[in-house]
GROMACS .gro file of C-alpha atoms in nm:
model
  477
    1MET     CA    1  18.209  10.051  16.595
    2TYR     CA    2  17.841   9.974  16.663
    3GLY     CA    3  17.740  10.295  16.489
    4GLN     CA    4  17.944  10.195  16.185
    5VAL     CA    5  17.774   9.857  16.168
    6LEU     CA    6  17.433  10.022  16.193
    7ALA     CA    7  17.530  10.237  15.897
    8LEU     CA    8  17.639   9.929  15.703
    9ALA     CA    9  17.313   9.752  15.773
   10SER     CA   10  17.117  10.036  15.614
   11LEU     CA   11  17.312  10.038  15.289
   12ALA     CA   12  17.151   9.895  14.979
   13SER     CA   13  17.447   9.704  14.835
   14THR     CA   14  17.771   9.544  14.942
   15SER     CA   15  17.964   9.755  14.693
   16ALA     CA   16  17.830  10.066  14.864
   17LEU     CA   17  17.917   9.903  15.193
   18VAL     CA   18  18.283   9.865  15.095
   19ASN     CA   19  18.309  10.231  14.998
   20ALA     CA   20  18.113  10.364  15.294
   21VAL     CA   21  18.335  10.268  15.586
   22ALA     CA   22  18.710  10.247  15.626
   23ILE     CA   23  18.777   9.885  15.719
   24GLU     CA   24  19.036   9.837  15.992
   25PRO     CA   25  19.343   9.649  15.859
   26LYS     CA   26  19.309   9.361  16.107
   27PHE     CA   27  18.979   9.269  15.939
   28TYR     CA   28  19.117   9.264  15.581
   29THR     CA   29  19.092   8.883  15.572
   30ASN     CA   30  18.714   8.927  15.536
   31ASP     CA   31  18.579   8.968  15.184
   32ILE     CA   32  18.329   9.242  15.261
   33SER     CA   33  18.184   9.222  14.910
   34ARG     CA   34  18.054   8.871  14.989
   35VAL     CA   35  17.857   8.969  15.299
   36GLY     CA   36  17.492   8.873  15.254
   37SER     CA   37  17.562   8.706  14.918
   38GLN     CA   38  17.436   8.361  15.024
   39LYS     CA   39  17.076   8.446  15.111
   40ASP     CA   40  16.947   8.179  14.875
   41ILE     CA   41  17.071   7.901  15.104
   42TYR     CA   42  16.947   8.037  15.438
   43GLN     CA   43  16.628   7.835  15.398
   44PHE     CA   44  16.824   7.509  15.395
   45LEU     CA   45  17.034   7.562  15.709
   46TYR     CA   46  16.813   7.420  15.986
   47GLY     CA   47  16.713   7.761  16.119
   48SER     CA   48  17.074   7.841  16.207
   49ALA     CA   49  17.121   8.107  15.937
   50PRO     CA   50  17.035   8.478  15.964
   51TYR     CA   51  16.676   8.597  15.981
   52PHE     CA   52  16.461   8.606  15.668
   53SER     CA   53  16.088   8.651  15.617
   54TYR     CA   54  15.864   8.350  15.558
   55PRO     CA   55  15.926   8.290  15.187
   56PHE     CA   56  15.573   8.207  15.073
   57ASN     CA   57  15.367   8.522  15.101
   58THR     CA   58  14.994   8.472  15.150
   59SER     CA   59  14.940   8.820  14.993
   60ILE     CA   60  14.733   8.918  15.298
   61PRO     CA   61  14.843   9.264  15.422
   62VAL     CA   62  15.002   9.266  15.767
   63ASP     CA   63  14.825   9.598  15.824
   64ILE     CA   64  14.473   9.535  15.950
   65PRO     CA   65  14.163   9.625  15.742
   66GLU     CA   66  14.073   9.995  15.732
   67GLN     CA   67  13.750   9.957  15.930
   68CYS     CA   68  13.940   9.797  16.218
   69GLU     CA   69  14.151   9.918  16.510
   70MET     CA   70  14.445   9.730  16.660
   71VAL     CA   71  14.387   9.683  17.032
   72GLN     CA   72  14.643   9.418  17.138
   73VAL     CA   73  14.956   9.260  16.994
   74HIS     CA   74  15.154   8.969  17.137
   75VAL     CA   75  15.503   8.872  17.024
   76TYR     CA   76  15.671   8.539  17.089
   77ALA     CA   77  16.023   8.566  16.948
   78ARG     CA   78  16.345   8.370  16.920
   79HIS     CA   79  16.680   8.526  17.002
   80GLY     CA   80  16.886   8.667  16.718
   81GLU     CA   81  17.192   8.530  16.539
   82ARG     CA   82  17.436   8.358  16.768
   83TYR     CA   83  17.749   8.151  16.799
   84PRO     CA   84  17.707   7.773  16.795
   85THR     CA   85  17.643   7.620  17.134
   86ALA     CA   86  17.927   7.425  17.298
   87SER     CA   87  17.816   7.084  17.171
   88THR     CA   88  17.781   7.209  16.812
   89ALA     CA   89  18.103   7.413  16.828
   90LYS     CA   90  18.299   7.109  16.946
   91GLY     CA   91  18.175   6.915  16.645
   92ILE     CA   92  18.288   7.194  16.414
   93GLU     CA   93  18.618   7.224  16.597
   94LYS     CA   94  18.685   6.853  16.545
   95VAL     CA   95  18.672   6.906  16.167
   96TRP     CA   96  18.886   7.219  16.196
   97TYR     CA   97  19.154   7.017  16.378
   98LYS     CA   98  19.142   6.755  16.101
   99PHE     CA   99  19.194   7.028  15.842
  100GLY     CA  100  19.477   7.172  16.050
  101ASN     CA  101  19.656   6.837  16.062
  102TYR     CA  102  19.632   6.782  15.688
  103THR     CA  103  19.984   6.827  15.551
  104GLU     CA  104  19.907   6.859  15.181
  105LYS     CA  105  19.776   7.153  14.984
  106PHE     CA  106  19.398   7.162  14.978
  107SER     CA  107  19.220   7.116  14.646
  108GLY     CA  108  18.868   7.162  14.515
  109SER     CA  109  18.611   7.335  14.735
  110LEU     CA  110  18.853   7.337  15.030
  111SER     CA  111  19.123   7.529  14.846
  112PHE     CA  112  19.027   7.850  15.029
  113LEU     CA  113  19.198   7.699  15.333
  114ASN     CA  114  19.533   7.744  15.159
  115ASP     CA  115  19.492   8.118  15.194
  116GLU     CA  116  19.493   8.318  15.515
  117TYR     CA  117  19.178   8.199  15.693
  118GLN     CA  118  19.058   8.299  16.038
  119PHE     CA  119  18.858   8.026  16.210
  120PRO     CA  120  18.551   8.209  16.347
  121PHE     CA  121  18.480   7.986  16.649
  122ALA     CA  122  18.824   7.971  16.812
  123ASN     CA  123  18.721   8.159  17.127
  124ALA     CA  124  18.520   7.913  17.335
  125SER     CA  125  18.400   8.193  17.564
  126ASN     CA  126  18.178   8.313  17.277
  127TRP     CA  127  18.003   7.981  17.222
  128GLY     CA  128  17.628   8.016  17.260
  129LEU     CA  129  17.634   8.396  17.279
  130LEU     CA  130  17.450   8.647  17.063
  131THR     CA  131  17.672   8.782  16.785
  132THR     CA  132  17.765   9.149  16.829
  133PRO     CA  133  18.031   9.375  16.674
  134ASP     CA  134  18.247   9.313  16.980
  135ASN     CA  135  18.273   8.934  16.958
  136VAL     CA  136  18.297   8.833  16.590
  137VAL     CA  137  18.571   8.800  16.327
  138ASN     CA  138  18.389   9.054  16.109
  139PRO     CA  139  18.237   9.336  16.314
  140TYR     CA  140  18.125   9.498  15.987
  141ASN     CA  141  17.881   9.213  15.931
  142PRO     CA  142  17.526   9.358  15.922
  143LEU     CA  143  17.374   9.014  15.988
  144LEU     CA  144  17.458   9.011  16.359
  145GLY     CA  145  17.213   8.914  16.631
  146SER     CA  146  17.248   9.254  16.794
  147LEU     CA  147  17.128   9.422  16.475
  148THR     CA  148  16.844   9.178  16.424
  149GLY     CA  149  16.723   9.259  16.775
  150SER     CA  150  16.745   9.636  16.737
  151SER     CA  151  16.595   9.641  16.387
  152HIS     CA  152  16.305   9.427  16.511
  153GLY     CA  153  16.245   9.686  16.782
  154GLU     CA  154  16.249   9.966  16.527
  155GLU     CA  155  16.001   9.783  16.303
  156PHE     CA  156  15.776   9.711  16.600
  157ARG     CA  157  15.775  10.076  16.705
  158GLU     CA  158  15.689  10.187  16.353
  159ARG     CA  159  15.395   9.948  16.315
  160TYR     CA  160  15.252   9.952  16.667
  161SER     CA  161  15.340  10.301  16.790
  162LYS     CA  162  14.976  10.382  16.871
  163LEU     CA  163  14.960  10.096  17.122
  164LEU     CA  164  15.302  10.182  17.260
  165ASP     CA  165  15.220  10.551  17.300
  166ALA     CA  166  14.901  10.468  17.489
  167HIS     CA  167  15.108  10.289  17.756
  168PRO     CA  168  15.466  10.423  17.731
  169ASN     CA  169  15.563  10.245  18.053
  170PHE     CA  170  15.538   9.872  17.990
  171THR     CA  171  15.702   9.535  18.052
  172ILE     CA  172  15.880   9.286  17.824
  173TRP     CA  173  15.963   8.929  17.924
  174THR     CA  174  16.271   8.718  17.847
  175SER     CA  175  16.408   8.381  17.950
  176ASN     CA  176  16.733   8.394  18.145
  177SER     CA  177  16.946   8.257  17.862
  178ASN     CA  178  17.221   8.510  17.794
  179ARG     CA  179  17.155   8.526  17.417
  180VAL     CA  180  16.780   8.556  17.468
  181HIS     CA  181  16.820   8.827  17.729
  182ALA     CA  182  17.068   9.016  17.509
  183THR     CA  183  16.823   9.006  17.217
  184SER     CA  184  16.551   9.157  17.433
  185GLU     CA  185  16.786   9.439  17.536
  186PHE     CA  186  16.871   9.519  17.175
  187PHE     CA  187  16.499   9.509  17.088
  188ILE     CA  188  16.434   9.762  17.365
  189GLN     CA  189  16.719   9.975  17.229
  190GLY     CA  190  16.548   9.969  16.888
  191LEU     CA  191  16.226  10.102  17.040
  192GLY     CA  192  16.400  10.433  17.107
  193ASP     CA  193  16.396  10.669  17.401
  194ASP     CA  194  16.024  10.749  17.421
  195TYR     CA  195  15.935  10.451  17.639
  196HIS     CA  196  16.023  10.320  17.981
  197VAL     CA  197  16.056   9.944  17.953
  198ASN     CA  198  16.072   9.707  18.247
  199LEU     CA  199  16.246   9.378  18.158
  200GLU     CA  200  16.140   9.069  18.353
  201THR     CA  201  16.377   8.769  18.339
  202ILE     CA  202  16.209   8.430  18.372
  203SER     CA  203  16.413   8.127  18.479
  204GLU     CA  204  16.440   7.836  18.234
  205ASN     CA  205  16.464   7.589  18.520
  206GLY     CA  206  16.203   7.314  18.527
  207THR     CA  207  16.108   7.410  18.882
  208MET     CA  208  15.915   7.699  18.727
  209GLY     CA  209  15.661   7.447  18.597
  210ALA     CA  210  15.409   7.614  18.366
  211ASN     CA  211  15.509   7.965  18.473
  212SER     CA  212  15.785   7.978  18.216
  213LEU     CA  213  15.885   8.082  17.866
  214THR     CA  214  16.042   7.736  17.840
  215PRO     CA  215  15.771   7.506  17.978
  216ILE     CA  216  15.920   7.198  17.815
  217SER     CA  217  16.188   7.217  18.086
  218ALA     CA  218  15.920   7.094  18.327
  219CYS     CA  219  15.784   6.829  18.091
  220VAL     CA  220  15.954   6.526  18.243
  221ASN     CA  221  15.771   6.288  18.010
  222TRP     CA  222  15.888   6.455  17.689
  223ASP     CA  223  16.065   6.214  17.451
  224TRP     CA  224  16.349   6.397  17.278
  225ASN     CA  225  16.421   6.095  17.057
  226THR     CA  226  16.077   6.037  16.907
  227ALA     CA  227  16.207   6.036  16.548
  228LYS     CA  228  16.470   5.778  16.639
  229ASP     CA  229  16.237   5.571  16.857
  230LYS     CA  230  15.986   5.547  16.572
  231ASN     CA  231  16.264   5.449  16.329
  232ILE     CA  232  16.176   5.750  16.116
  233SER     CA  233  16.502   5.946  16.107
  234SER     CA  234  16.706   5.629  16.052
  235THR     CA  235  16.514   5.548  15.733
  236PHE     CA  236  16.620   5.870  15.563
  237SER     CA  237  16.910   5.816  15.324
  238THR     CA  238  17.252   5.952  15.420
  239GLN     CA  239  17.381   5.918  15.065
  240TYR     CA  240  17.407   6.297  15.040
  241LEU     CA  241  17.665   6.293  15.321
  242THR     CA  242  17.855   6.008  15.155
  243ASP     CA  243  17.863   6.203  14.829
  244ILE     CA  244  18.014   6.507  15.000
  245SER     CA  245  18.268   6.302  15.197
  246GLU     CA  246  18.381   6.112  14.888
  247ARG     CA  247  18.412   6.432  14.685
  248LEU     CA  248  18.628   6.599  14.952
  249ASN     CA  249  18.842   6.289  15.008
  250THR     CA  250  18.895   6.236  14.636
  251ALA     CA  251  19.010   6.595  14.592
  252ASN     CA  252  19.225   6.574  14.906
  253PRO     CA  253  19.379   6.223  14.939
  254GLY     CA  254  19.445   6.126  15.297
  255LEU     CA  255  19.195   6.371  15.447
  256ASN     CA  256  18.960   6.086  15.536
  257ILE     CA  257  18.668   6.301  15.643
  258THR     CA  258  18.376   6.096  15.776
  259ASN     CA  259  18.003   6.141  15.721
  260SER     CA  260  17.952   6.264  16.076
  261GLU     CA  261  18.226   6.523  16.028
  262THR     CA  262  18.073   6.623  15.696
  263TYR     CA  263  17.740   6.676  15.873
  264ASN     CA  264  17.915   6.925  16.103
  265LEU     CA  265  18.019   7.129  15.801
  266PHE     CA  266  17.659   7.241  15.755
  267ASP     CA  267  17.668   7.393  16.105
  268TRP     CA  268  18.002   7.554  16.023
  269CYS     CA  269  17.846   7.706  15.711
  270ALA     CA  270  17.543   7.850  15.892
  271PHE     CA  271  17.715   7.989  16.198
  272GLU     CA  272  18.002   8.136  16.001
  273ILE     CA  273  17.748   8.339  15.804
  274ASP     CA  274  17.611   8.458  16.140
  275THR     CA  275  17.957   8.574  16.251
  276ARG     CA  276  18.136   8.669  15.927
  277GLY     CA  277  17.845   8.746  15.695
  278TYR     CA  278  17.939   8.474  15.446
  279SER     CA  279  18.108   8.133  15.447
  280ASP     CA  280  18.336   7.959  15.198
  281ILE     CA  281  18.239   7.630  15.363
  282CYS     CA  282  17.888   7.669  15.221
  283ASP     CA  283  18.029   7.642  14.869
  284ILE     CA  284  18.111   7.278  14.935
  285PHE     CA  285  17.746   7.172  14.899
  286THR     CA  286  17.531   7.121  14.592
  287GLU     CA  287  17.168   7.232  14.590
  288ASP     CA  288  17.050   6.871  14.618
  289GLU     CA  289  17.269   6.816  14.921
  290LEU     CA  290  17.133   7.127  15.090
  291ILE     CA  291  16.777   7.012  15.025
  292ASN     CA  292  16.847   6.669  15.175
  293TYR     CA  293  17.014   6.821  15.480
  294SER     CA  294  16.725   7.061  15.527
  295TYR     CA  295  16.465   6.787  15.505
  296TYR     CA  296  16.649   6.571  15.754
  297GLY     CA  297  16.633   6.866  15.992
  298ASP     CA  298  16.259   6.902  15.926
  299LEU     CA  299  16.216   6.532  15.995
  300ILE     CA  300  16.383   6.517  16.334
  301THR     CA  301  16.231   6.849  16.440
  302TYR     CA  302  15.879   6.742  16.344
  303TYR     CA  303  15.894   6.441  16.576
  304ASP     CA  304  16.134   6.555  16.847
  305GLU     CA  305  16.006   6.912  16.896
  306PHE     CA  306  15.684   6.967  16.702
  307ILE     CA  307  15.346   6.814  16.630
  308GLY     CA  308  15.487   6.464  16.567
  309ASN     CA  309  15.555   6.447  16.940
  310LYS     CA  310  15.248   6.343  17.140
  311LEU     CA  311  15.307   6.611  17.404
  312ALA     CA  312  15.367   6.908  17.171
  313VAL     CA  313  15.012   7.042  17.197
  314ALA     CA  314  15.016   7.002  17.576
  315VAL     CA  315  15.336   7.206  17.609
  316GLY     CA  316  15.216   7.459  17.352
  317SER     CA  317  14.890   7.502  17.541
  318VAL     CA  318  15.077   7.683  17.820
  319PRO     CA  319  15.167   8.006  17.633
  320THR     CA  320  14.856   7.977  17.414
  321ASN     CA  321  14.619   7.972  17.712
  322ALA     CA  322  14.804   8.258  17.881
  323THR     CA  323  14.773   8.466  17.565
  324LEU     CA  324  14.405   8.374  17.542
  325THR     CA  325  14.349   8.507  17.893
  326LEU     CA  326  14.491   8.842  17.786
  327LEU     CA  327  14.300   8.846  17.458
  328ASN     CA  328  13.977   8.792  17.652
  329THR     CA  329  14.055   9.075  17.893
  330PRO     CA  330  13.901   9.415  17.804
  331GLU     CA  331  14.175   9.659  17.711
  332ASP     CA  332  14.068   9.914  17.972
  333GLU     CA  333  14.149   9.655  18.238
  334LEU     CA  334  14.507   9.605  18.116
  335ASP     CA  335  14.814   9.806  18.216
  336GLN     CA  336  14.955   9.757  17.866
  337THR     CA  337  14.836   9.619  17.533
  338VAL     CA  338  15.166   9.498  17.388
  339PHE     CA  339  15.311   9.176  17.526
  340VAL     CA  340  15.657   9.089  17.396
  341SER     CA  341  15.840   8.773  17.502
  342PHE     CA  342  16.177   8.628  17.400
  343THR     CA  343  16.274   8.262  17.416
  344HIS     CA  344  16.424   7.981  17.201
  345ASP     CA  345  16.330   7.802  16.878
  346THR     CA  346  16.194   7.490  17.049
  347HIS     CA  347  15.942   7.692  17.244
  348LEU     CA  348  15.821   7.882  16.936
  349LEU     CA  349  15.764   7.546  16.769
  350GLN     CA  350  15.555   7.419  17.058
  351TYR     CA  351  15.362   7.745  17.073
  352MET     CA  352  15.273   7.701  16.705
  353ALA     CA  353  15.182   7.338  16.773
  354GLY     CA  354  14.950   7.454  17.049
  355VAL     CA  355  14.786   7.716  16.829
  356GLY     CA  356  14.763   7.478  16.534
  357LEU     CA  357  14.984   7.663  16.288
  358PHE     CA  358  15.156   7.448  16.023
  359SER     CA  359  15.017   7.142  16.199
  360GLU     CA  360  14.755   7.007  15.962
  361GLY     CA  361  14.965   6.842  15.692
  362LYS     CA  362  15.045   6.474  15.661
  363PRO     CA  363  15.311   6.344  15.903
  364LEU     CA  364  15.659   6.364  15.758
  365THR     CA  365  15.811   6.042  15.631
  366GLY     CA  366  16.173   5.931  15.620
  367LYS     CA  367  16.132   5.750  15.290
  368SER     CA  368  16.226   6.053  15.081
  369VAL     CA  369  16.210   6.432  15.076
  370ASP     CA  370  15.848   6.548  15.106
  371PHE     CA  371  15.832   6.860  14.888
  372HIS     CA  372  15.465   6.927  14.959
  373ASN     CA  373  15.447   6.936  15.338
  374GLU     CA  374  15.388   7.279  15.492
  375PHE     CA  375  15.627   7.219  15.781
  376LYS     CA  376  15.972   7.364  15.711
  377ARG     CA  377  16.179   7.419  16.022
  378SER     CA  378  16.401   7.691  15.878
  379PHE     CA  379  16.098   7.889  15.753
  380LEU     CA  380  15.952   7.899  16.105
  381VAL     CA  381  16.229   7.922  16.364
  382GLN     CA  382  16.527   8.078  16.190
  383LEU     CA  383  16.741   8.297  16.414
  384GLY     CA  384  16.533   8.603  16.506
  385ALA     CA  385  16.203   8.426  16.428
  386ARG     CA  386  15.885   8.583  16.563
  387VAL     CA  387  15.519   8.490  16.597
  388TYR     CA  388  15.274   8.780  16.633
  389THR     CA  389  14.919   8.752  16.763
  390GLN     CA  390  14.708   9.048  16.656
  391LYS     CA  391  14.379   9.139  16.820
  392PHE     CA  392  14.174   9.405  16.645
  393ASN     CA  393  13.822   9.543  16.675
  394CYS     CA  394  13.612   9.603  16.366
  395LYS     CA  395  13.282   9.781  16.314
  396SER     CA  396  13.013   9.604  16.119
  397ALA     CA  397  12.760   9.759  15.880
  398SER     CA  398  12.520   9.788  16.174
  399ASN     CA  399  12.785   9.985  16.367
  400THR     CA  400  12.848   9.708  16.623
  401THR     CA  401  13.204   9.625  16.725
  402GLU     CA  402  13.350   9.275  16.721
  403SER     CA  403  13.698   9.149  16.813
  404PHE     CA  404  13.914   8.934  16.586
  405VAL     CA  405  14.242   8.743  16.621
  406ARG     CA  406  14.502   8.636  16.368
  407TYR     CA  407  14.869   8.534  16.346
  408VAL     CA  408  15.168   8.679  16.165
  409VAL     CA  409  15.467   8.444  16.140
  410ASN     CA  410  15.798   8.594  16.027
  411ASP     CA  411  15.629   8.892  15.863
  412VAL     CA  412  15.357   8.696  15.679
  413VAL     CA  413  14.992   8.658  15.786
  414GLN     CA  414  14.910   8.291  15.852
  415PRO     CA  415  14.534   8.227  15.880
  416LEU     CA  416  14.418   7.942  16.100
  417ASP     CA  417  14.305   7.654  15.881
  418ASP     CA  418  13.975   7.612  16.067
  419CYS     CA  419  13.895   7.973  16.153
  420HIS     CA  420  13.963   8.257  15.911
  421ASN     CA  421  13.629   8.405  15.809
  422GLY     CA  422  13.687   8.744  15.970
  423PRO     CA  423  13.832   9.064  15.818
  424GLY     CA  424  14.185   9.011  15.689
  425PHE     CA  425  14.129   8.634  15.718
  426SER     CA  426  14.110   8.659  16.095
  427CYS     CA  427  13.911   8.455  16.345
  428SER     CA  428  13.644   8.622  16.560
  429LEU     CA  429  13.736   8.614  16.928
  430PRO     CA  430  13.431   8.402  17.025
  431ASP     CA  431  13.513   8.155  16.749
  432TYR     CA  432  13.878   8.157  16.853
  433ASN     CA  433  13.778   8.063  17.206
  434THR     CA  434  13.570   7.776  17.070
  435TYR     CA  435  13.853   7.671  16.839
  436LEU     CA  436  14.102   7.644  17.127
  437LYS     CA  437  13.849   7.477  17.355
  438ASN     CA  438  13.809   7.203  17.097
  439ARG     CA  439  14.182   7.186  17.026
  440PHE     CA  440  14.271   7.147  17.393
  441GLU     CA  441  14.000   6.896  17.479
  442GLY     CA  442  14.166   6.622  17.682
  443VAL     CA  443  14.493   6.820  17.695
  444ASP     CA  444  14.652   6.879  18.036
  445PHE     CA  445  15.011   7.002  18.049
  446PHE     CA  446  15.059   6.938  18.420
  447SER     CA  447  14.942   6.577  18.430
  448GLN     CA  448  15.049   6.461  18.083
  449CYS     CA  449  15.399   6.601  18.120
  450GLY     CA  450  15.451   6.474  18.474
  451VAL     CA  451  15.526   6.826  18.592
  452SER     CA  452  15.458   6.737  18.956
  453GLN     CA  453  15.793   6.558  18.963
  454VAL     CA  454  15.974   6.893  18.941
  455SER     CA  455  15.719   7.165  19.023
  456ASN     CA  456  15.379   7.239  19.172
  457THR     CA  457  15.312   7.529  18.933
  458SER     CA  458  15.040   7.445  18.680
  459GLU     CA  459  14.970   7.786  18.523
  460LEU     CA  460  15.159   8.067  18.351
  461THR     CA  461  15.103   8.382  18.556
  462PHE     CA  462  15.403   8.613  18.504
  463TYR     CA  463  15.214   8.828  18.251
  464TRP     CA  464  14.992   8.959  18.530
  465ASP     CA  465  15.167   8.894  18.862
  466TYR     CA  466  15.511   9.042  18.779
  467LYS     CA  467  15.437   9.349  18.992
  468THR     CA  468  15.408   9.142  19.307
  469LYS     CA  469  15.659   8.865  19.232
  470ASN     CA  470  16.030   8.890  19.166
  471TYR     CA  471  16.125   8.763  18.820
  472ASP     CA  472  16.497   8.835  18.806
  473ALA     CA  473  16.663   8.503  18.730
  474PRO     CA  474  17.045   8.505  18.691
  475LEU     CA  475  17.168   8.465  18.335
  476ILE     CA  476  17.288   8.132  18.198
  477ILE     CA  477  17.455   8.040  17.869
   0.00000   0.00000   0.00000
C-alpha cells in the first residue's frame, strides 16, 4: 500500500492517478479525482491544511551564489499532516452528532451528507497522530504526513548531499510527541540508505528547562490568553460565523447549528483534507468567510504565540542562541554540519520571533482584516513547515573568505530586515552576531519565564552533549 501511495504522489494529475492504481472497493466512497483540488484554500485554514510553499516568492534563488560554498545547514521543522488533536476532534464530533440526529433530508451545501459519507475522525485512537496510509479513510491520498516527511527528506538529500556525504553518520533531533517523532522517521527514510542516522528524542516536559525543542513548556510566566486579555480577539467581528450558521439553518430548518459549532467546521474542512485529500465541508464557506476565519487565526496567534506576546523573543532566543553557537564553531571542529530538528508549530513561531522573521510589521488589530501585515500564520507554520538556516563561505575579489547566514522559510529565502547586504541577500556572520546581540539585549529566558519554578536548566545543550547524555524520552500523543 505505501508503495502505491508513493507512486500516486509522483503523478502529475488526478486523472492519471485514477488510472494508475486499482482502487480497493472499500475505498470507493472517496472521489479520487478531487484529491488535491482545494489547494487554493490551504492558505486560509490556520496552518491545519497540507504543506505548501510560502506563496510570495522573493525571487532570490535558494541555491547559494556561485562563488560560495555551503558549510552548514540547520532545519527547524514542524511535523507533517496529522489528525486533529483530542480537543479539536471532540468539537468536530459534536457537530457530526448534530448532523446525525437531524431527521430531514439535507439541503444546500450539506446535501452531500445524504449520500454515503464516511466520517474521517471516528476512530479516537488516531486523534493527534500523523496521517499515514494505514490510518486514514483514503490511503491513496498523496497529501499524508508520512509522505510529506519522506519527500522532505528526499529534497534535503538532493540539495545538501555534499554536506551529508562529508559526514554520513550524523544525528537528528525530535521532540517526543508521537507525530513529531514519526515525521522525523519518515524524513530519515527519505534520505535513503547511504547514511547512518542517530535519532535523539527530547522530552517536551517543562523539567527540561531550556534544553528542549519545546522551551515554552518551561516558561511558567507565558500568558496563553494575551489576545483575550488585551481585548483584541473579542473586538473582531463574528458576523462571518453568523452568516454561515444562518445559511445552513435556513437551508435545513431545525438544524439549529450555533456559531461555535460552525467554527468547528473549519477544522473539519482542514483535517479532512489531511486524511481524505479533499473535503466537501470546505464547500460550505465563501471566500470572504475563509479570509475572516484566517485573519482571526492570525490575530490570536500573533498575541498568544508570536511577537505580540512579551515573552516570545525570550523563548525564541533559546534555539536561536544554540544555533548561533554552532554557526560560530569552525566546521572542522564539528562532527556533522547538518542539524535537523522536528517540533511543533508554536515552537517554530517562537524561533522566528527570536530571529526576527516576520516580526517588524505593525501589531495586528481586531478592528478589521489587515491585508497588509506580513504575519500570516498559515504561510509560516502549515503542517510540514520548515525554517532553514544556511551558512555559506564566499570568496571576495581579494581572495579572502567570509561567512554568511540567511534563512529559507517554506522554500523561499527570507532576508533579515536589518541585515541582508551579503551575497544572496545574506548577513555576514560577524554582523549576524551583532544583530542578535542587539536583539537579545535585556532578554533572559530563564529569569523572565520563571523557569526556576520547574527546572534548573538554563541552556540548550543537546546539540553537543548527546553523546554523553541519554536523550530517549518515551513517546506521548
